[in-house]
Tab-separated table of C-alpha atoms in Angstrom:
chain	number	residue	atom	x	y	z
S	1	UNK	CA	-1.966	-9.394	24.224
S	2	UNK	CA	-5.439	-10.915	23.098
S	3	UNK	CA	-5.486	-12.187	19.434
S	4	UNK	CA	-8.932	-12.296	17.454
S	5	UNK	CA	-9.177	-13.265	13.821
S	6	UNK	CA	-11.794	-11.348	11.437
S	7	UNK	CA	-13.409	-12.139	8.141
S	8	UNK	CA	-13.267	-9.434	5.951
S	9	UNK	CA	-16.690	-7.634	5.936
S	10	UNK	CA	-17.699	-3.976	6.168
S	11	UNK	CA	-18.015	-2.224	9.676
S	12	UNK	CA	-20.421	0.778	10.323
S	13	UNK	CA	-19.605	3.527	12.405
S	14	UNK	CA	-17.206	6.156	12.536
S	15	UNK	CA	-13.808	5.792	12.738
S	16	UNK	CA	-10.985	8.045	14.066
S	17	UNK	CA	-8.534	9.034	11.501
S	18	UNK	CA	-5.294	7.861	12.041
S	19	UNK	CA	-1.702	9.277	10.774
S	20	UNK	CA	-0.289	7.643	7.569
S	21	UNK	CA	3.221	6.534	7.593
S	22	UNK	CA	6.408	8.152	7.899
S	23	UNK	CA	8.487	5.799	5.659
S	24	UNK	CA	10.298	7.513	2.858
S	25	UNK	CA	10.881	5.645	-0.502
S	26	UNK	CA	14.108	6.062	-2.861
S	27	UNK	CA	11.982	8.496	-5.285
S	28	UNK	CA	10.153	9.505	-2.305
S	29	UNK	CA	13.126	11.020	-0.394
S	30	UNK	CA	14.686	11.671	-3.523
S	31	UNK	CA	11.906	14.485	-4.357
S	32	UNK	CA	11.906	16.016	-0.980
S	33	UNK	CA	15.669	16.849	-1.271
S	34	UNK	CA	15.137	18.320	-4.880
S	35	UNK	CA	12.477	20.398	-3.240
S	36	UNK	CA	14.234	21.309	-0.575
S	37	UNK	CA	17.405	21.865	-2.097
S	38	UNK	CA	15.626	24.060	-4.839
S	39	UNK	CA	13.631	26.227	-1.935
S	40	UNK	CA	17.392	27.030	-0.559
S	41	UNK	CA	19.030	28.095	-3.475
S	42	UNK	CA	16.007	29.999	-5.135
S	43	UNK	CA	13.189	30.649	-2.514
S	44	UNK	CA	10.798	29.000	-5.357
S	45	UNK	CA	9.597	25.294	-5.446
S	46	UNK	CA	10.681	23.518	-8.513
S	47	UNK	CA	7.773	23.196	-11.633
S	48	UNK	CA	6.336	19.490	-12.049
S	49	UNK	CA	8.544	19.384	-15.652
S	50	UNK	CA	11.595	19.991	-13.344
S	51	UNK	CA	11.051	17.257	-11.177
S	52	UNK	CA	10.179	15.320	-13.289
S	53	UNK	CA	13.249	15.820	-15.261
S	54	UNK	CA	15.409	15.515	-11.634
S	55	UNK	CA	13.680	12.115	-11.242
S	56	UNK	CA	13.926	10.908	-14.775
S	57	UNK	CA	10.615	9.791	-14.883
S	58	UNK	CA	8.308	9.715	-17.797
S	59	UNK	CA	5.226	11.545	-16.790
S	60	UNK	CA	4.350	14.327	-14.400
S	61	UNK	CA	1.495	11.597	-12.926
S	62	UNK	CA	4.291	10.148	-11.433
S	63	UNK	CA	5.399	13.266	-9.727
S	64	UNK	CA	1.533	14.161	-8.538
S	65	UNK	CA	2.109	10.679	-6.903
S	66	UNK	CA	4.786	11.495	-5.036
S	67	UNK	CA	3.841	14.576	-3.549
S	68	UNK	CA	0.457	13.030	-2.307
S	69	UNK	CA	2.783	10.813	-0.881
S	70	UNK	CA	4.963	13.144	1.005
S	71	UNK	CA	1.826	15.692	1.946
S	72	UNK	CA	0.094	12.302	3.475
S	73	UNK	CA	3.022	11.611	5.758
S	74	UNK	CA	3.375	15.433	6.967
S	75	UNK	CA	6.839	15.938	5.059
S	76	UNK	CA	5.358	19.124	2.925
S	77	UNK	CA	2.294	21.235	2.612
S	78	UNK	CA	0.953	22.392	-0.529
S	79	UNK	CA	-0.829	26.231	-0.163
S	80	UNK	CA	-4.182	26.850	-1.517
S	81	UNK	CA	-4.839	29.255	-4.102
S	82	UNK	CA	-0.753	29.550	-4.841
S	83	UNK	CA	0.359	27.663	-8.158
S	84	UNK	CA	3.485	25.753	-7.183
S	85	UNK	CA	3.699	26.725	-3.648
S	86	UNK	CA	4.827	23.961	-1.389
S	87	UNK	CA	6.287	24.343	1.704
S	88	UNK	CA	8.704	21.909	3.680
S	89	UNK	CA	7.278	20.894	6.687
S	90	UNK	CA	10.190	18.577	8.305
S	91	UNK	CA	12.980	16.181	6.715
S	92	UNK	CA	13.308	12.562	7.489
S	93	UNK	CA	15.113	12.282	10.522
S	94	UNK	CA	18.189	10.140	8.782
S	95	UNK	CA	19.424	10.935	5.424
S	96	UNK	CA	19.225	7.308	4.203
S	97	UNK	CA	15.854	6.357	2.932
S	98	UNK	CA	14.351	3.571	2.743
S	99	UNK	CA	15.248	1.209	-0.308
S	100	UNK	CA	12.748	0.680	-3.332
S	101	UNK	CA	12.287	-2.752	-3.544
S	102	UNK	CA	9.396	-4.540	-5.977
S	103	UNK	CA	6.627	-6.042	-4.580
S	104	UNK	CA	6.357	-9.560	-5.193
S	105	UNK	CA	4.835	-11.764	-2.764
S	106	UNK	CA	4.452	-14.824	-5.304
S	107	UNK	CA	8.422	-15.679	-3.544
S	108	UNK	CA	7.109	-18.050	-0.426
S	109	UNK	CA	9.627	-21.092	0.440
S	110	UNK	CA	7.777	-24.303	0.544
S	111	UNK	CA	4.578	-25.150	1.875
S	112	UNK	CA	4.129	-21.861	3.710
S	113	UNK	CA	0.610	-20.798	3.226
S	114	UNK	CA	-0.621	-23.173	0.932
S	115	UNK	CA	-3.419	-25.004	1.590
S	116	UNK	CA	-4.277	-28.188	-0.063
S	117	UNK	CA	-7.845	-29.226	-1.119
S	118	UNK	CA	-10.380	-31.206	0.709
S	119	UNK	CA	-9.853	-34.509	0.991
S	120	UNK	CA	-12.868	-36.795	-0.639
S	121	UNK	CA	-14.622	-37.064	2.320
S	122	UNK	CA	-14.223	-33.419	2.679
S	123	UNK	CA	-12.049	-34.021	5.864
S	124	UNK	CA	-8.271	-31.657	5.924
S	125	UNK	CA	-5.476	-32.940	7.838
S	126	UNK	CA	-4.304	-29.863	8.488
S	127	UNK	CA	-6.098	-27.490	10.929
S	128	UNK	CA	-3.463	-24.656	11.017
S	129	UNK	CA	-1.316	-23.393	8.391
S	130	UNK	CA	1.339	-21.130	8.756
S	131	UNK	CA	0.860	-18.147	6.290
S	132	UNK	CA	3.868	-15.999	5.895
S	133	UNK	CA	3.855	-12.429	6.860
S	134	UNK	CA	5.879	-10.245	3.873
S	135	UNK	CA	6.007	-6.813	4.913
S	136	UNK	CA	3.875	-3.970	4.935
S	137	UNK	CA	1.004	-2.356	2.605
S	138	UNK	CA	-0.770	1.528	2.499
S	139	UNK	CA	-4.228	1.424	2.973
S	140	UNK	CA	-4.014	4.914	2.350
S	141	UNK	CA	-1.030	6.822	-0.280
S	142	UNK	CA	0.767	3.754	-1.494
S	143	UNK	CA	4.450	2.912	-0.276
S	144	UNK	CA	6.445	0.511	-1.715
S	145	UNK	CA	5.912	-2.993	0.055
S	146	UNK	CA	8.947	-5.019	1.458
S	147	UNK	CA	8.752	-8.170	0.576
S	148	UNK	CA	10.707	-10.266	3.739
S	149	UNK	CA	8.994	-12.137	5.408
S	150	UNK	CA	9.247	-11.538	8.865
S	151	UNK	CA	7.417	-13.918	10.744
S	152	UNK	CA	4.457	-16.343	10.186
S	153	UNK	CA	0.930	-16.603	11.303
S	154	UNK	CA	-0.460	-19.633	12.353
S	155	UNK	CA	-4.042	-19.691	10.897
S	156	UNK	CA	-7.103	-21.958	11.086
S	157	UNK	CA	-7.594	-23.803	7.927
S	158	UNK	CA	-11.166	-22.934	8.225
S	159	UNK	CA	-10.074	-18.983	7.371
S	160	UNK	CA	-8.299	-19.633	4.274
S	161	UNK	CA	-9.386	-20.796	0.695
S	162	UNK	CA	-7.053	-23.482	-1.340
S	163	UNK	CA	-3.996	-22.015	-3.035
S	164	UNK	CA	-1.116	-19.763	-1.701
S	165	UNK	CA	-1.733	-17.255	1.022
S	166	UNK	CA	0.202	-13.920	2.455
S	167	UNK	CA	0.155	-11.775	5.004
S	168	UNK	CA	0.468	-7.496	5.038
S	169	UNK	CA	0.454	-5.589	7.906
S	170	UNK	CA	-1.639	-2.229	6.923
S	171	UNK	CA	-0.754	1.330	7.284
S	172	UNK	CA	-2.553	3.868	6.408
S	173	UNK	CA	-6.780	4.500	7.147
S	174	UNK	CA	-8.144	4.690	3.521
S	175	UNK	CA	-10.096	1.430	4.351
S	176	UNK	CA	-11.665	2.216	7.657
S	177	UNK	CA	-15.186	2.214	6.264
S	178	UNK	CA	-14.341	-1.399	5.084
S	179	UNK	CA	-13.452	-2.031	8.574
S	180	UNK	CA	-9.876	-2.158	8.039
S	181	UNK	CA	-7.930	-0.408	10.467
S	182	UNK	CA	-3.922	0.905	10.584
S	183	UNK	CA	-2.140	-2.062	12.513
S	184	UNK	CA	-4.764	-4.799	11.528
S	185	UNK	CA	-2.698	-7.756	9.569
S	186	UNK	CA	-4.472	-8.872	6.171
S	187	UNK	CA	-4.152	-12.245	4.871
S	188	UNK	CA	-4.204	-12.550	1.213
S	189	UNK	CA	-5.049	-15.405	-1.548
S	190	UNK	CA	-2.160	-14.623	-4.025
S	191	UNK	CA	-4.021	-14.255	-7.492
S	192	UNK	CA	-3.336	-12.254	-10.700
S	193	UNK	CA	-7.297	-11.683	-11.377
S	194	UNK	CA	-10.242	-10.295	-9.541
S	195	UNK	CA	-13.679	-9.111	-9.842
S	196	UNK	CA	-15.557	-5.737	-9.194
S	197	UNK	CA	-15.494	-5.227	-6.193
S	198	UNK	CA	-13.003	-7.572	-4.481
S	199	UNK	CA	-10.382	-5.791	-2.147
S	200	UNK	CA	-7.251	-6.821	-3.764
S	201	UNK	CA	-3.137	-5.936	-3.329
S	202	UNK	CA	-2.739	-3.658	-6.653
S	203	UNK	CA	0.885	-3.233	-8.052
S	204	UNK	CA	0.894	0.409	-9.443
S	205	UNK	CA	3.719	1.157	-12.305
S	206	UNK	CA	5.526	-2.221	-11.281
S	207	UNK	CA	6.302	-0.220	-7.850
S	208	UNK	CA	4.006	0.154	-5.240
S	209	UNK	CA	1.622	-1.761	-3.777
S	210	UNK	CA	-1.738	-0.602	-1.887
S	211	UNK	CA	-4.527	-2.209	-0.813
S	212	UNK	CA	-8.228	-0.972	-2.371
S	213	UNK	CA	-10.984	-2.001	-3.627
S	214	UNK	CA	-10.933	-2.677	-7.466
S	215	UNK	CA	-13.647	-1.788	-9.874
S	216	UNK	CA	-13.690	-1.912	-13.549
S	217	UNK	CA	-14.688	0.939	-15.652
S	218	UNK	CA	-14.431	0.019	-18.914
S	219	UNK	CA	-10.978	-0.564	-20.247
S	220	UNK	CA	-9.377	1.316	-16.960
S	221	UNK	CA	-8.672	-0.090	-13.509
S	222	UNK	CA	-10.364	2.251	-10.652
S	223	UNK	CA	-8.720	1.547	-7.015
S	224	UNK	CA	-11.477	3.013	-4.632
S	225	UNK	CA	-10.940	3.933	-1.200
S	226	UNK	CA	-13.137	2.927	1.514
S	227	UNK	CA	-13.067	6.388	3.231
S	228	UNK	CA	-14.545	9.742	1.969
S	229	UNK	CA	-11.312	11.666	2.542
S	230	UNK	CA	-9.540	9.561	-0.100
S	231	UNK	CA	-10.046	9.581	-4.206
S	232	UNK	CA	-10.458	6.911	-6.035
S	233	UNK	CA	-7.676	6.559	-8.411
S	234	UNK	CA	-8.279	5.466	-12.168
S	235	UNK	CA	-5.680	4.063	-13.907
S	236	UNK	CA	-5.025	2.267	-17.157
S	237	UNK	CA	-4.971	-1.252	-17.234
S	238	UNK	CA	-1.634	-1.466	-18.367
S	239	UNK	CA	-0.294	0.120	-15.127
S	240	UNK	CA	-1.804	-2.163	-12.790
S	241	UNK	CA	-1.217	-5.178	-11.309
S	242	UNK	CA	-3.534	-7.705	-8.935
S	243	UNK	CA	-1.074	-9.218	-6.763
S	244	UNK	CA	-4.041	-11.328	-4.528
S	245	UNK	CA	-7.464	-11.069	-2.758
S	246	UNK	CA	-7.900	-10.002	0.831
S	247	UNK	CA	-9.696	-13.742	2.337
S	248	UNK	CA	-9.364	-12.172	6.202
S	249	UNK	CA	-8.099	-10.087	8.682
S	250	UNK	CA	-6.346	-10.484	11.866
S	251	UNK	CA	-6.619	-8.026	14.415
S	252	UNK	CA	-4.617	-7.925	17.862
S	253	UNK	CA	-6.153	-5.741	21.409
């Protein structure tokens, strides 16, 4: 396998879309059996107050989440023109999902991708630093990163900025148009703050993670999709969270 590193800047053309993921989170798998149990026992899907209310969370935007989720990732269908018609498509092949675990990539042992500054005659010591890889983020419906680290990347200093770095592999094609493709690794400068228009990690509700582009309308946070087939989702600032700034991209043929 051939290894290429990318900086981060748009790519024309068209791109094929690709298949989100088929991981299930805790809520996520937990909805699909309420629907599916509901479907057996009553031939009708459950309202969005009823799941709700099965799930225990607080607001039905939550539940509109979650269903995006599972229609992304080919679990259920939702028909047109029918109010509260969803159909299950498949169930996850085991009955254990996968566990809900909070994304927090500010965790990194030691010196892992840190990267000192200059020297004063601008010389670093260092020409590779090994940048921690911690899991996986949605370019696409968010799912809930993992946050082991699984390996480490050995990077050229010259690729990096000072600070603390990590590393996502992406799933998902909402970013194609940035040229950010499903299976590309993103390295990231862990930061709580960005501008308009940075591509940033974004913790949504303190449980998922996805990776967008941010901009700032008014007092609300809008995470915008690099591809058409995706809407941009505007949320209040309150329920968002920068968790870094995409620096580069690594990308293996």
């Amino acid at each position: 396998m051939m290894g290429s590193v990318i900086p981060s800047r748009p790519i024309s053309g068209p791109r094929a879309r690709r298949d989100g993921p088929t991981m299930l989170t805790s809520k996520q798998h937990e909805l699909l059996r309420f629907i599916n149990e509901r479907l057996r026992e009553t031939g009708v899907p459950p309202s969005f107050d009823e799941m709700k209310e099965a799930l225990d969370l607080k607001s039905k935007s939550g539940i509109h989440r979650l269903i995006m989720a599972l229609e992304e990732r080919g679990f259920i269908r939702r028909l047109p023109n029918r109010a509260r018609a969803v159909e299950i498509i498949k169930l996850p092949e085991t009955a254990s999902p996968q566990p809900s675990r909070r994304f927090s990539p500010s965790v990194v042992e030691g010196g892992l991708g840190r990267v000192r500054p200059a020297s004063a005659d601008g010389e670093d010591d260092r020409k590779v630093i090994a940048v921690p890889v911690m899991g996986r983020i949605a370019a696409g419906v968010p799912i809930t990163a993992i946050q082991n680290r699984s390996h480490t990347l050995q990077l050229p200093v010259e690729l990096l900025s000072s600070g603390e770095h990590y590393a996502l592999e992406v799933r998902g094609d909402s970013m194609v148009d940035a040229g950010i493709l499903e299976g590309d690794t993103v390295v990231i400068r862990r930061q709580d703050t960005a501008n308009t228009g940075d591509i940033v990690v974004a913790l949504i509700d303190e449980e998922e993670a996805t990776l967008k582009r941010l901009r700032r309308r008014g007092s609300s946070i809008a995470l915008e999709a690099a591809n058409p087939a995706y809407e941009t989702r505007v949320l209040g600032p309150d329920r968002v969270k920068i968790q870094g700034k995409l620096i580069s991209l690594v990308r293996r043929y």
